[in-house]
PDB file of C-alpha atoms in Angstrom:
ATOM      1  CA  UNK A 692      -3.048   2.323 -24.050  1.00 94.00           C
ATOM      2  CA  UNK A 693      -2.893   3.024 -20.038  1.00 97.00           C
ATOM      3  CA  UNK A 694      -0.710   0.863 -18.370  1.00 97.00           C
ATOM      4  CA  UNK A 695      -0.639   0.580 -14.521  1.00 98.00           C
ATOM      5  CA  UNK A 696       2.464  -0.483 -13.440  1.00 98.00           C
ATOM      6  CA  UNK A 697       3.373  -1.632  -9.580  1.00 98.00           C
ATOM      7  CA  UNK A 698       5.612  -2.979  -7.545  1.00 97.00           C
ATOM      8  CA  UNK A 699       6.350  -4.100  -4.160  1.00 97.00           C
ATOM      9  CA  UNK A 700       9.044  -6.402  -4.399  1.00 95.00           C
ATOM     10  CA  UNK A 701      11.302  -3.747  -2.279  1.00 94.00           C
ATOM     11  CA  UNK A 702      10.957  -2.073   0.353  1.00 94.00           C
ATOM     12  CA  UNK A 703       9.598   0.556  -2.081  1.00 94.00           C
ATOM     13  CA  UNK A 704       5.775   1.027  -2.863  1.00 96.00           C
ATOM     14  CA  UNK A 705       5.459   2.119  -6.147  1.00 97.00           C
ATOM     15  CA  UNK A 706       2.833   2.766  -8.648  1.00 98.00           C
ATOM     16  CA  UNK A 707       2.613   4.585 -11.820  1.00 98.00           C
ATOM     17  CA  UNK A 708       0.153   5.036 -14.917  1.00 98.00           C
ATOM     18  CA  UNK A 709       1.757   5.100 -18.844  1.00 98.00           C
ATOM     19  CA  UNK A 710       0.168   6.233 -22.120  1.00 97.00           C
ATOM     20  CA  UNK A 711       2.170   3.792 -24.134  1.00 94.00           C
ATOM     21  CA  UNK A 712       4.575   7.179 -24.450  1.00 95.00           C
ATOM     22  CA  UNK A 713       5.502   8.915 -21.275  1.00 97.00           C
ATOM     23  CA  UNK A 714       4.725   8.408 -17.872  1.00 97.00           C
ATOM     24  CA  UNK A 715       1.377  10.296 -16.562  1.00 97.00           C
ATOM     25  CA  UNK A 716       1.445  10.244 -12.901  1.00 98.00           C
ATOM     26  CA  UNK A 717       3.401   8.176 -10.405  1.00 97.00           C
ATOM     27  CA  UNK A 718       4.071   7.542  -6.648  1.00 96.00           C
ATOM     28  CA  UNK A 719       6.152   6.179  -4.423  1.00 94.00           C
ATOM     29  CA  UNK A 720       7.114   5.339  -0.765  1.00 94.00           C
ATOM     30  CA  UNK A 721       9.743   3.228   1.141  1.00 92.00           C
ATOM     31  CA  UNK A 722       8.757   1.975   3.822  1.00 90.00           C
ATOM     32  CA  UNK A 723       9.432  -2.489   3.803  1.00 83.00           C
ATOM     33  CA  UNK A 724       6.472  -3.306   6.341  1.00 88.00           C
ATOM     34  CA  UNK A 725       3.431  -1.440   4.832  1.00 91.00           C
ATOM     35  CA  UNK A 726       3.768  -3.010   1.572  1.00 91.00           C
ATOM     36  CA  UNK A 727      -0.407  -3.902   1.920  1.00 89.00           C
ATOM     37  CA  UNK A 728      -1.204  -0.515   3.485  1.00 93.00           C
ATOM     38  CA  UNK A 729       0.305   1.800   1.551  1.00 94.00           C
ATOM     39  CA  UNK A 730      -0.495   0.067  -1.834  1.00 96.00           C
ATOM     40  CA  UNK A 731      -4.015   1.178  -2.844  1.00 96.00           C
ATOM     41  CA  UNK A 732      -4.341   4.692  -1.223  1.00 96.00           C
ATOM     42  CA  UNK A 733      -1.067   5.097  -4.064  1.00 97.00           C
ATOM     43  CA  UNK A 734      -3.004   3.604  -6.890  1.00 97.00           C
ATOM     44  CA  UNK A 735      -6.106   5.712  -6.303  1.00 97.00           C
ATOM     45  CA  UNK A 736      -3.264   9.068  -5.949  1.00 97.00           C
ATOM     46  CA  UNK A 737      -1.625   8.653  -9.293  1.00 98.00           C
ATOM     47  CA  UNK A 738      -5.470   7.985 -10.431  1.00 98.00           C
ATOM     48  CA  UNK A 739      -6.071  11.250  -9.370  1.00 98.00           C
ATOM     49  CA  UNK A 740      -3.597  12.822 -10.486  1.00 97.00           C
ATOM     50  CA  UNK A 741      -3.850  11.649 -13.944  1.00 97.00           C
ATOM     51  CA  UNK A 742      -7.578  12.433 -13.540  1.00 97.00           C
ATOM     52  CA  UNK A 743      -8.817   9.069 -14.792  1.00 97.00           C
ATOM     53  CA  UNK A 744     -10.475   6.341 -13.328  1.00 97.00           C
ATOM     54  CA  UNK A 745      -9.757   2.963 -12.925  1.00 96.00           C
ATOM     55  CA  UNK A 746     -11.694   1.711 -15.809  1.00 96.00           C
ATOM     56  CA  UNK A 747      -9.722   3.626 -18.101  1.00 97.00           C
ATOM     57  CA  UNK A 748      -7.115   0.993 -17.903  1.00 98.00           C
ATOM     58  CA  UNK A 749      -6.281  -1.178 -20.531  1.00 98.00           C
ATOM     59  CA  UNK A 750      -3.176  -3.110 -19.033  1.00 98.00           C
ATOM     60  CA  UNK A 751      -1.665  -3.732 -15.780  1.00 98.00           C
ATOM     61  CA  UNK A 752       2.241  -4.395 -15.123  1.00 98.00           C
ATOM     62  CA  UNK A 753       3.369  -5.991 -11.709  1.00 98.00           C
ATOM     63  CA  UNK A 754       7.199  -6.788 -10.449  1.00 97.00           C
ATOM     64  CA  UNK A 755       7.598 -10.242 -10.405  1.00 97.00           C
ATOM     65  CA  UNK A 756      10.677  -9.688  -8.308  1.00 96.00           C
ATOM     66  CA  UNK A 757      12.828 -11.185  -6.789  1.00 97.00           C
ATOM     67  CA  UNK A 758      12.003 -10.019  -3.854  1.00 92.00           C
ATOM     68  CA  UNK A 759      10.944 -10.992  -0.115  1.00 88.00           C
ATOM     69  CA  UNK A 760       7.670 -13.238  -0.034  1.00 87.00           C
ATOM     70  CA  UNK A 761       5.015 -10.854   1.852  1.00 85.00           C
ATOM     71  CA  UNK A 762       5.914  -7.740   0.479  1.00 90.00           C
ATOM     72  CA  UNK A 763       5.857  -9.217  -3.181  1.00 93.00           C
ATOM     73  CA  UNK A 764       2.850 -11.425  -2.587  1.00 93.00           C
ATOM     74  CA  UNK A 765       1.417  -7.841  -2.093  1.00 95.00           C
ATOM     75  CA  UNK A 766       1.701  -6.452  -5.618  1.00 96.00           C
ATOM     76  CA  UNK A 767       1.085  -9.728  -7.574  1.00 97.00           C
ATOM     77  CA  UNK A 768      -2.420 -10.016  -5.717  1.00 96.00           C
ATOM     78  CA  UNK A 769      -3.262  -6.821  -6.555  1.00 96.00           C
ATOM     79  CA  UNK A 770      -2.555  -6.900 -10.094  1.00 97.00           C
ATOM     80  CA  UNK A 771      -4.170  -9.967 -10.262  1.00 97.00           C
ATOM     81  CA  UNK A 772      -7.573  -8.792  -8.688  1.00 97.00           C
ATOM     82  CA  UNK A 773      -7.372  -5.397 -10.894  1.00 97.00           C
ATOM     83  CA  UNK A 774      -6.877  -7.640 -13.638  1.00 97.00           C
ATOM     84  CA  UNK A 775      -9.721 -10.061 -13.159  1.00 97.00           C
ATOM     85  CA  UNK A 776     -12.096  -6.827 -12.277  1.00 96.00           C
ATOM     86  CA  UNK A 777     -11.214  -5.068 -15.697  1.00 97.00           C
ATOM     87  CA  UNK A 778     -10.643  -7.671 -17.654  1.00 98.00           C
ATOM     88  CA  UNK A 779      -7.793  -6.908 -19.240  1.00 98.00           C
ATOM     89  CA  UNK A 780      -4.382  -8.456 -19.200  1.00 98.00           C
ATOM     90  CA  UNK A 781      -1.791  -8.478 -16.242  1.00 98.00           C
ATOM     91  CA  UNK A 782       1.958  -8.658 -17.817  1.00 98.00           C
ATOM     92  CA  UNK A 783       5.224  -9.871 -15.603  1.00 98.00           C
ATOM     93  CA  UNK A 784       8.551  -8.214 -15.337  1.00 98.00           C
ATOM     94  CA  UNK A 785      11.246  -9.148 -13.535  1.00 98.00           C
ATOM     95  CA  UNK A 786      11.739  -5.953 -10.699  1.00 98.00           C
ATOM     96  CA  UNK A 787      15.502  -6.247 -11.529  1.00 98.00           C
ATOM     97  CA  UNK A 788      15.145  -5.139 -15.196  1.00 98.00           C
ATOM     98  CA  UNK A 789      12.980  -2.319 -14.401  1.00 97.00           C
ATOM     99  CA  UNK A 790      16.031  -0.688 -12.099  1.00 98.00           C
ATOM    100  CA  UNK A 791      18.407  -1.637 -14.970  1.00 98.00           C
ATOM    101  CA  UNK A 792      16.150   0.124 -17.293  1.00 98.00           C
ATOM    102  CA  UNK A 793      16.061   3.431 -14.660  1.00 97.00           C
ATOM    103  CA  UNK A 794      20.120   3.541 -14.468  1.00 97.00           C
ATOM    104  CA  UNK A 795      20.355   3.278 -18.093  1.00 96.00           C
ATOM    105  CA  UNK A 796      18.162   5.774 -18.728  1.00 94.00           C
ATOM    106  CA  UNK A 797      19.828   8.044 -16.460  1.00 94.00           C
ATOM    107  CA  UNK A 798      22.988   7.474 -18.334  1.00 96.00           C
ATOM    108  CA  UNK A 799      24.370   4.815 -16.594  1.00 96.00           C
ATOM    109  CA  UNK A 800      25.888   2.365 -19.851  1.00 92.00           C
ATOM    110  CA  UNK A 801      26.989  -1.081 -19.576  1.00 84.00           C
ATOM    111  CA  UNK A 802      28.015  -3.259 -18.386  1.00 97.00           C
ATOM    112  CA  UNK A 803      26.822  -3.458 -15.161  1.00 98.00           C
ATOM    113  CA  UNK A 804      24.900  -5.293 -12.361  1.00 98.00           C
ATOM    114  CA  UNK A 805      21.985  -4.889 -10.002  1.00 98.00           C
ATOM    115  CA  UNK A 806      21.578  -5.667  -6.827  1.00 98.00           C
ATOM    116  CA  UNK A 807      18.713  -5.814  -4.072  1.00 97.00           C
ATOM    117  CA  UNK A 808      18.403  -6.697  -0.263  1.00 96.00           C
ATOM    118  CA  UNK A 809      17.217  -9.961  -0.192  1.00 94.00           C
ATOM    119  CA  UNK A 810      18.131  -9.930   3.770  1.00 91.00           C
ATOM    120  CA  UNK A 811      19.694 -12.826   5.335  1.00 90.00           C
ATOM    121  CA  UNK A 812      22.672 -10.672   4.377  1.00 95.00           C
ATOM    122  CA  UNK A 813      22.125 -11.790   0.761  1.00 96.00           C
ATOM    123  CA  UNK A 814      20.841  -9.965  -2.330  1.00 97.00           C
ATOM    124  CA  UNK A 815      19.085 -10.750  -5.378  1.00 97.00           C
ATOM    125  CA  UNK A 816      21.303  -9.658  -8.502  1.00 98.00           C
ATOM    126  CA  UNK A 817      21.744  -9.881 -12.066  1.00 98.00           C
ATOM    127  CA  UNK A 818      24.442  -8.916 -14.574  1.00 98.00           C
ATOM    128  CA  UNK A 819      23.449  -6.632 -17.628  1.00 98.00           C
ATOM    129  CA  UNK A 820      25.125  -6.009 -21.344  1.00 97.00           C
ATOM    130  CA  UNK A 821      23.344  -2.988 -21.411  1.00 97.00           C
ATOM    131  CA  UNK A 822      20.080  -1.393 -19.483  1.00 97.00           C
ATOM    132  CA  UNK A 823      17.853  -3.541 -21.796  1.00 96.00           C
ATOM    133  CA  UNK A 824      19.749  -6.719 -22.099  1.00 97.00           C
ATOM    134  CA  UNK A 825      19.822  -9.401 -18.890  1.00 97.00           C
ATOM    135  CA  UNK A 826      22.906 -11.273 -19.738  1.00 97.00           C
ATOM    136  CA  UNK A 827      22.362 -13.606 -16.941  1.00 97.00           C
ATOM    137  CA  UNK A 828      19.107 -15.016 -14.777  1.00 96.00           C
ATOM    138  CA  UNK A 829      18.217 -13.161 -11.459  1.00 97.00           C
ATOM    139  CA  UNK A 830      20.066 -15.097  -8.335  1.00 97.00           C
ATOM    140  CA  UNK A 831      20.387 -14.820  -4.778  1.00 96.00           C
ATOM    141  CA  UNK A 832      23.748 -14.705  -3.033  1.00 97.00           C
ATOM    142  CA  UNK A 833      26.067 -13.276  -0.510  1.00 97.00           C
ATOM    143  CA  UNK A 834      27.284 -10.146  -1.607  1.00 98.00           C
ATOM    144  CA  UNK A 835      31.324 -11.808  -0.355  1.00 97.00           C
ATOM    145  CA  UNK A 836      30.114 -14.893  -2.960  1.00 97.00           C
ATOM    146  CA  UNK A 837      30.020 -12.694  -6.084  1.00 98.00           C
ATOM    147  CA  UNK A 838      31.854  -9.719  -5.536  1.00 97.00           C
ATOM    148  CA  UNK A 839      34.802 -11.272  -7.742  1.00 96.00           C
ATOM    149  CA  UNK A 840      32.733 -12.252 -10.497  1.00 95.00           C
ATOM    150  CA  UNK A 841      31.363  -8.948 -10.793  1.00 97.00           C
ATOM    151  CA  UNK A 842      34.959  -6.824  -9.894  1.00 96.00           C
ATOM    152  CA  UNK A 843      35.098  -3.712 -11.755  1.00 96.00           C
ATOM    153  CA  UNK A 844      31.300  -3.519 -12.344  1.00 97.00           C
ATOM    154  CA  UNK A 845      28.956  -0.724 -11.349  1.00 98.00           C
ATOM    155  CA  UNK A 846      26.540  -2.318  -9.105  1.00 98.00           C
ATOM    156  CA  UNK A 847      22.994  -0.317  -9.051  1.00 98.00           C
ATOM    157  CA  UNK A 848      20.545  -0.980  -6.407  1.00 97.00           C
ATOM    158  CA  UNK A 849      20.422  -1.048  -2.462  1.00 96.00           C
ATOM    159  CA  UNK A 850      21.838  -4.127  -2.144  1.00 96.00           C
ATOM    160  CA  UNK A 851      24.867  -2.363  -3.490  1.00 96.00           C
ATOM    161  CA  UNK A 852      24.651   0.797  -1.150  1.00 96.00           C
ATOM    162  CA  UNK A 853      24.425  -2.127   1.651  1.00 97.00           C
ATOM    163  CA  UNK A 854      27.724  -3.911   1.061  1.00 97.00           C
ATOM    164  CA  UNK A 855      30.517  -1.396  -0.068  1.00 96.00           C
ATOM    165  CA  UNK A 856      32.894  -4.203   0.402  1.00 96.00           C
ATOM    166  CA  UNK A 857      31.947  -6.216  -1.953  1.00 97.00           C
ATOM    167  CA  UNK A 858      30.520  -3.122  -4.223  1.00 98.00           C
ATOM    168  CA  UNK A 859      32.782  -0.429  -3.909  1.00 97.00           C
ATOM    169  CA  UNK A 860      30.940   1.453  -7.230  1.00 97.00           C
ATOM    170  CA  UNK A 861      27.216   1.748  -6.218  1.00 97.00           C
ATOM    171  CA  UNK A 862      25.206   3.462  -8.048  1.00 96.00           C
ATOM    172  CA  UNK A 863      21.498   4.276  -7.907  1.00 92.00           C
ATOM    173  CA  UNK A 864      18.795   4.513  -8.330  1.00 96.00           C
ATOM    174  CA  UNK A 865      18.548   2.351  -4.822  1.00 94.00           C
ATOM    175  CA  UNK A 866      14.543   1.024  -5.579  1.00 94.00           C
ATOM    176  CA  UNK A 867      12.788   0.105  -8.259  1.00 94.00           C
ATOM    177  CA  UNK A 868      10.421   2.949 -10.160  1.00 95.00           C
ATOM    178  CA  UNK A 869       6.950   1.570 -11.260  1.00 97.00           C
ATOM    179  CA  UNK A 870       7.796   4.559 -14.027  1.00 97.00           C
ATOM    180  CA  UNK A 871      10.626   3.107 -15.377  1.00 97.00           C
ATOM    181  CA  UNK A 872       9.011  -0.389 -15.155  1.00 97.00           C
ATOM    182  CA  UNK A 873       5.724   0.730 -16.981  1.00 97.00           C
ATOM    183  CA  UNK A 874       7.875   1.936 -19.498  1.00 97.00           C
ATOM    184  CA  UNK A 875      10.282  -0.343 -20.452  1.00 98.00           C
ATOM    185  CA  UNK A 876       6.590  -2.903 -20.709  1.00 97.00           C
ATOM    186  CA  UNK A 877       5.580  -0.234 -22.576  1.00 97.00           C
ATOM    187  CA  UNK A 878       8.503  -0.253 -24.891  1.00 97.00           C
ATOM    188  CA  UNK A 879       8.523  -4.342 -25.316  1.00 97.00           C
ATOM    189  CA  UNK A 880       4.895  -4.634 -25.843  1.00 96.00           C
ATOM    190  CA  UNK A 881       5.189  -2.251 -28.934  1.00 95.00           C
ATOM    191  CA  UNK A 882       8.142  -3.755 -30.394  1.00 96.00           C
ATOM    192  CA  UNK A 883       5.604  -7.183 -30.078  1.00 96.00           C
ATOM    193  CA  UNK A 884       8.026  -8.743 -26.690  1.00 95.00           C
ATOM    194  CA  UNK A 885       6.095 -11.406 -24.978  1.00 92.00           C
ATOM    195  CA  UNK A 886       6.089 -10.011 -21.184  1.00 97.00           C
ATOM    196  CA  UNK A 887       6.600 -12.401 -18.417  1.00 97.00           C
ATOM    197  CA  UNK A 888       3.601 -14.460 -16.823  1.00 96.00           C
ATOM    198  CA  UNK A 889       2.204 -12.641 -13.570  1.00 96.00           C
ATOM    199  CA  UNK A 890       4.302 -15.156 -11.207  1.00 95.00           C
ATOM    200  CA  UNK A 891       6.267 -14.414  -8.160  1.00 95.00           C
ATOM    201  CA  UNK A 892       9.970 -14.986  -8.656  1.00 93.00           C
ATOM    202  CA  UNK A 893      10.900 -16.224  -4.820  1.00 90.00           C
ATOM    203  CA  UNK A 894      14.197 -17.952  -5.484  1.00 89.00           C
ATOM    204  CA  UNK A 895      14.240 -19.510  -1.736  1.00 74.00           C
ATOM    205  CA  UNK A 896      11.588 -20.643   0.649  1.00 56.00           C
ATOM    206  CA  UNK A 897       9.452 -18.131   2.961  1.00 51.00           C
ATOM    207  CA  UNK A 898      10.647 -16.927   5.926  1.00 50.00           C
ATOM    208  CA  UNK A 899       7.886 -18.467   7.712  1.00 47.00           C
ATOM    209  CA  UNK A 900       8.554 -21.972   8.363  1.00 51.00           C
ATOM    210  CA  UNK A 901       6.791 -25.092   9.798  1.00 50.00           C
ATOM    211  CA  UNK A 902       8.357 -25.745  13.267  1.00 53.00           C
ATOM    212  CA  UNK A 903      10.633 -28.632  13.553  1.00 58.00           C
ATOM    213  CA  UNK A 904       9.021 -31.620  15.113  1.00 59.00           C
ATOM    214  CA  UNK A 905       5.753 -30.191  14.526  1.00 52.00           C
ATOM    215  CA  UNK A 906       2.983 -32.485  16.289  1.00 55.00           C
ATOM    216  CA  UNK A 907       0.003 -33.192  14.575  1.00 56.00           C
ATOM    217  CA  UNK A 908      -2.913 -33.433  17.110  1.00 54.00           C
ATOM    218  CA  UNK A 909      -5.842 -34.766  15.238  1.00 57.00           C
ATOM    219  CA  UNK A 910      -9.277 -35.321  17.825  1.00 56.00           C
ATOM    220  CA  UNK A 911     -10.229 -38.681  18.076  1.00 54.00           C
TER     221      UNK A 911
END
């Protein structure tokens, strides 16, 4: 097994290869408006790096999010292509789990919540048992909204680190790791887990909207 995981769901670019037991190479970047520039010149790094090429994959894992339309748009397409080229199969995770999976495995035990910037001065959240177990589905809210709900929770993520007030115990990491996502597929897969479908989980319309009163001129 060689699993390509990525992820642009956050403002973080992230890609990372897995040998079904430990992650071989990985990259990443921050940087929320070069989602589409900074994604391949990444893959073909932690290529190098592992010294493989791409046909040496057997799987490819993509965040499904939630996150912001373009920037998530970015990693689904590519997964998709790389999975059409190779042939092989494309497997879904939600971007929230993978972060859960990253605090737990730094030590971080539940439970807890994560939290992302969904902007709009909202974030996309979930609450976890434990860093393996979503207890509830991903949602998008104003951090004022849910902060009783989740009282007395760590909160990991940047959407955390962006509201204080609402999350006084933030924790990281901030952005998802396509290392900790590859292996927590990498994990489900061998214990048999059906893997989510490569679809983007929006949760609200696009930024980009149809003006209002929108005139249709059609020639004659």
């Amino acid at each position: 097994m060689l699993l390509l995981a990525v992820d642009t769901a956050t403002p973080a670019v992230t890609v990372a290869l897995h040998d079904g037991n430990s992650v071989v190479a990985e990259s990443g970047q921050v940087d929320a408006r070069r989602h589409g520039e900074l994604l391949l010149p990444a893959v073909d790094r932690v290529l190098a790096e592992a010294g493989v090429k791409l046909d040496a994959v057997t799987d490819v894992v993509v965040g499904v999010g939630p996150g912001p339309y373009t920037g998530l748009r970015v990693g689904l397409v590519m997964a998709a292509t790389f999975g059409s080229a190779l042939s092989v199969p494309v497997h879904g995770l939600c971007t929230l789990d993978g972060l859960a999976y990253a605090a737990g495995r730094d030590g971080l035990e539940g439970p807890f919540a994560v939290a992302t910037d969904a902007r709009r001065k909202e974030v996309y959240w979930a609450r976890y048992e434990d860093f393996r177990t979503r207890a509830t589905e991903p949602a998008v809210d104003r951090p004022a909204d849910i902060a009783e709900p989740l009282a007395g929770l760590p909160v990991v993520g940047a959407g955390a680190v962006l509201y204080p007030e609402a999350f006084p115990d933030a924790r990281g990491p901030e952005h998802v790791s396509a290392g900790a996502l590859a292996a927590l597929a990498a994990e489900r897969l061998a214990a048999g887990a059906e893997l989510l479908p490569p679809r983007p989980l929006y949760l609200r319309r696009p930024d980009a909207q149809v003006p209002k009163n929108y005139k249709v001129v059609t020639p004659k």
